[in-house]
Coordinates of N, CA, C and O in Angstrom, one line a residue:
M1 N 18.0 241.0 186.8 CA 17.6 239.8 187.7 C 16.1 239.6 187.9 O 15.3 240.4 187.9
S2 N 15.4 238.2 187.6 CA 14.3 238.1 187.6 C 13.7 238.0 189.1 O 14.3 237.6 190.2
E3 N 12.5 238.8 188.9 CA 11.7 238.7 190.3 C 11.5 237.6 191.1 O 10.8 237.8 192.5
S4 N 11.3 236.6 190.5 CA 10.8 235.2 191.0 C 11.9 234.7 191.8 O 12.0 234.0 192.4
N5 N 13.4 235.1 191.7 CA 14.6 234.6 192.6 C 14.7 235.5 193.2 O 14.9 236.8 193.3
S6 N 15.2 234.9 194.4 CA 16.1 235.9 195.4 C 17.4 236.4 194.8 O 18.3 235.9 194.0
S7 N 18.0 237.3 195.3 CA 19.4 237.8 195.3 C 20.2 236.8 195.5 O 21.3 236.4 194.4
V8 N 20.5 235.8 196.6 CA 20.9 234.6 196.7 C 21.3 233.5 195.6 O 21.9 233.6 195.0
E9 N 20.0 233.5 195.4 CA 19.2 232.2 194.0 C 20.2 233.0 192.9 O 21.0 232.5 191.8
E10 N 20.2 234.2 192.6 CA 20.5 234.9 191.5 C 22.1 234.9 191.4 O 23.0 234.5 190.4
L11 N 22.8 235.1 192.4 CA 24.1 235.4 192.7 C 24.7 233.8 192.7 O 25.9 233.6 191.6
T12 N 24.1 232.9 193.1 CA 24.3 231.6 193.4 C 24.8 230.9 191.7 O 25.4 230.6 191.1
E13 N 23.5 231.5 190.8 CA 23.5 231.1 189.4 C 24.6 231.4 188.3 O 25.3 231.0 188.0
Q14 N 25.0 233.1 189.0 CA 26.0 233.6 188.5 C 27.4 232.8 188.7 O 28.4 232.9 187.5
L15 N 27.4 232.8 189.9 CA 28.5 231.9 190.3 C 28.9 230.3 189.4 O 30.1 229.9 189.1
V16 N 27.7 229.9 189.4 CA 27.8 228.4 189.1 C 28.0 228.6 187.2 O 28.7 227.9 187.0
V17 N 27.5 229.8 186.6 CA 27.8 229.9 185.0 C 29.3 230.7 185.0 O 30.2 230.0 184.2
K18 N 29.8 231.2 185.8 CA 31.3 231.7 186.0 C 32.5 230.6 185.9 O 33.2 230.3 185.4
C19 N 32.1 229.6 187.1 CA 32.8 228.3 187.3 C 32.6 227.2 186.0 O 33.9 226.7 185.4
S20 N 31.6 227.3 185.5 CA 31.4 226.4 184.0 C 32.1 227.1 183.5 O 32.4 226.3 182.1
N21 N 32.5 228.2 182.9 CA 33.2 228.9 181.8 C 34.5 228.8 182.3 O 35.7 229.5 181.3
N22 N 35.2 228.6 183.7 CA 36.6 228.4 183.9 C 37.3 226.9 183.5 O 36.5 225.8 184.2
K23 N 37.9 226.9 182.9 CA 38.6 225.6 182.6 C 39.0 224.7 183.9 O 38.5 223.3 183.7
T24 N 39.2 225.4 184.8 CA 39.9 224.7 185.8 C 38.5 224.5 187.0 O 38.3 223.1 187.2
L25 N 37.8 225.5 187.1 CA 36.6 225.2 188.4 C 35.4 224.4 187.6 O 34.5 224.1 188.2
R26 N 35.3 224.6 186.2 CA 34.2 223.7 185.8 C 34.0 222.3 186.4 O 33.0 221.8 186.2
E27 N 35.1 221.7 186.4 CA 35.0 220.4 187.6 C 34.5 220.3 188.6 O 34.0 219.2 189.2
I28 N 34.3 221.6 189.2 CA 33.3 221.6 190.6 C 31.9 221.2 190.2 O 31.1 222.0 189.6
P29 N 31.4 220.6 191.4 CA 29.9 220.0 190.8 C 29.2 221.3 191.3 O 29.2 221.7 192.0
E30 N 28.2 221.4 190.4 CA 26.9 222.6 190.5 C 26.9 222.3 192.1 O 26.2 223.6 192.9
A31 N 26.5 220.9 192.3 CA 26.0 220.7 193.3 C 26.4 221.3 194.8 O 26.2 221.9 195.9
K32 N 27.7 220.9 194.6 CA 28.9 221.5 195.6 C 28.9 223.2 195.8 O 28.8 223.5 196.9
I33 N 28.5 223.5 194.8 CA 28.6 225.3 194.5 C 27.2 225.9 195.5 O 27.3 226.6 196.4
K34 N 26.4 225.0 195.3 CA 25.1 225.5 195.5 C 25.3 225.0 197.0 O 24.5 225.8 197.7
E35 N 25.8 224.3 197.6 CA 25.5 223.6 198.8 C 26.6 224.5 199.6 O 25.9 225.0 200.9
M36 N 27.6 225.0 198.9 CA 28.5 225.9 199.8 C 27.7 227.0 200.1 O 27.6 228.0 201.4
I37 N 27.2 227.7 199.0 CA 26.4 228.9 199.6 C 25.5 228.7 200.4 O 24.7 229.6 201.3
Q38 N 24.5 227.8 199.9 CA 23.4 227.6 201.4 C 23.7 227.3 202.2 O 23.4 227.7 203.5
T39 N 25.1 227.0 202.9 CA 25.7 226.7 204.2 C 25.7 228.1 204.5 O 25.7 228.5 205.7
L40 N 26.3 228.9 204.0 CA 26.7 230.2 204.6 C 25.2 231.1 204.7 O 24.9 231.8 205.5
V41 N 24.0 231.0 203.9 CA 22.7 231.5 204.4 C 22.1 230.8 205.5 O 22.0 231.2 206.1
N42 N 22.4 229.4 205.6 CA 21.6 228.6 206.9 C 22.3 229.3 208.1 O 21.7 229.2 209.3
F43 N 23.7 229.8 208.0 CA 24.3 229.9 209.5 C 24.6 231.1 209.7 O 25.3 231.6 210.5
Q44 N 24.1 232.1 208.8 CA 24.8 233.5 208.8 C 24.4 233.9 210.1 O 25.0 234.8 210.8
F45 N 23.2 233.4 210.6 CA 22.9 234.1 212.1 C 22.7 233.4 213.0 O 22.1 233.7 214.4
S46 N 23.4 232.3 213.3 CA 23.2 231.0 213.8 C 24.8 230.8 214.6 O 25.6 230.6 214.2
E47 N 24.8 231.1 215.8 CA 25.9 230.4 216.5 C 26.3 228.8 216.7 O 27.1 228.5 216.5
D48 N 25.1 228.3 217.0 CA 25.2 226.5 216.7 C 25.6 226.3 215.5 O 25.2 226.6 214.3
N49 N 26.3 225.4 215.3 CA 27.0 224.5 214.1 C 27.7 225.5 213.4 O 27.9 225.1 212.4
R50 N 27.8 226.7 213.6 CA 28.8 227.8 213.0 C 30.6 226.8 213.2 O 30.9 227.2 211.9
R51 N 30.9 226.5 213.7 CA 32.1 225.8 213.4 C 32.0 224.5 212.5 O 32.9 224.6 211.2
N52 N 31.4 223.7 212.6 CA 30.8 222.9 211.4 C 30.8 223.4 210.2 O 31.3 222.9 208.9
A53 N 29.9 224.4 210.0 CA 29.7 225.4 208.8 C 31.0 225.8 208.4 O 31.5 225.7 207.0
Q54 N 32.2 226.4 209.2 CA 33.1 226.9 208.8 C 34.5 225.6 208.4 O 34.9 225.9 207.4
T55 N 34.2 224.7 209.0 CA 35.0 223.8 208.4 C 34.4 223.2 207.0 O 35.4 222.9 206.2
N56 N 33.2 222.9 206.8 CA 32.9 222.1 205.5 C 33.3 223.4 204.4 O 33.4 223.5 203.6
L57 N 33.1 224.7 204.6 CA 33.1 225.5 203.7 C 35.0 226.0 203.6 O 35.1 226.1 202.3
N58 N 35.5 225.5 204.6 CA 37.1 225.8 204.2 C 37.7 224.5 203.6 O 38.2 224.9 202.5
K59 N 36.9 223.5 203.8 CA 37.6 222.3 202.8 C 37.1 222.5 201.4 O 37.9 222.2 200.5
T60 N 36.0 223.1 201.0 CA 35.4 223.3 199.5 C 36.2 224.5 199.2 O 36.8 224.7 197.8
I61 N 36.3 225.4 200.1 CA 37.0 226.5 199.2 C 38.4 225.9 199.0 O 39.1 226.2 198.3
N62 N 39.2 225.4 199.9 CA 40.5 224.8 199.7 C 40.5 224.1 198.6 O 41.6 223.9 197.9
E63 N 39.4 223.3 198.4 CA 39.5 222.4 196.5 C 39.6 223.3 196.1 O 40.3 223.2 194.8
I64 N 38.7 224.5 196.0 CA 38.7 225.1 194.6 C 40.3 225.9 194.6 O 41.0 226.1 193.4
V65 N 40.9 226.6 195.7 CA 42.2 227.1 195.7 C 43.4 226.2 195.3 O 44.1 226.2 194.2
N66 N 43.2 224.9 195.5 CA 43.8 224.0 195.5 C 43.8 223.7 193.6 O 45.2 223.5 193.0
R67 N 42.8 223.6 193.3 CA 42.5 223.8 191.6 C 43.3 224.6 190.9 O 43.7 224.6 189.9
L68 N 43.0 226.0 191.6 CA 43.5 227.1 190.9 C 44.9 227.2 190.6 O 45.6 227.5 190.0
S69 N 45.4 226.7 192.1 CA 47.1 226.6 192.1 C 47.8 225.6 191.4 O 48.8 225.8 190.4
E70 N 47.2 224.7 191.0 CA 47.6 223.4 190.2 C 47.8 224.1 188.6 O 48.7 223.6 187.9
E71 N 46.7 225.0 188.5 CA 46.6 225.0 187.0 C 47.7 226.1 186.6 O 48.2 226.6 185.5
N72 N 47.8 227.0 187.4 CA 49.1 228.1 187.8 C 50.5 227.9 187.9 O 51.0 228.6 187.7
S73 N 50.5 226.4 187.8 CA 51.9 225.8 188.3 C 52.6 225.3 186.9 O 51.9 225.2 186.5

């Protein structure tokens, strides 16, 4: 891990690479993955807007799960 990147940035990049190497998940835009992780970071200590953050994350995660389910059908 590079000293200039935070742990979150490093993990984000690893997730982006793993998704891009998966034939189903590569269609998910890198920006969407980064947005999902940034949402977690932004609201990890905040009660305000937590429900909105959860709704947005659920939407993105459901999209990923649906893509994987379609691949396995």
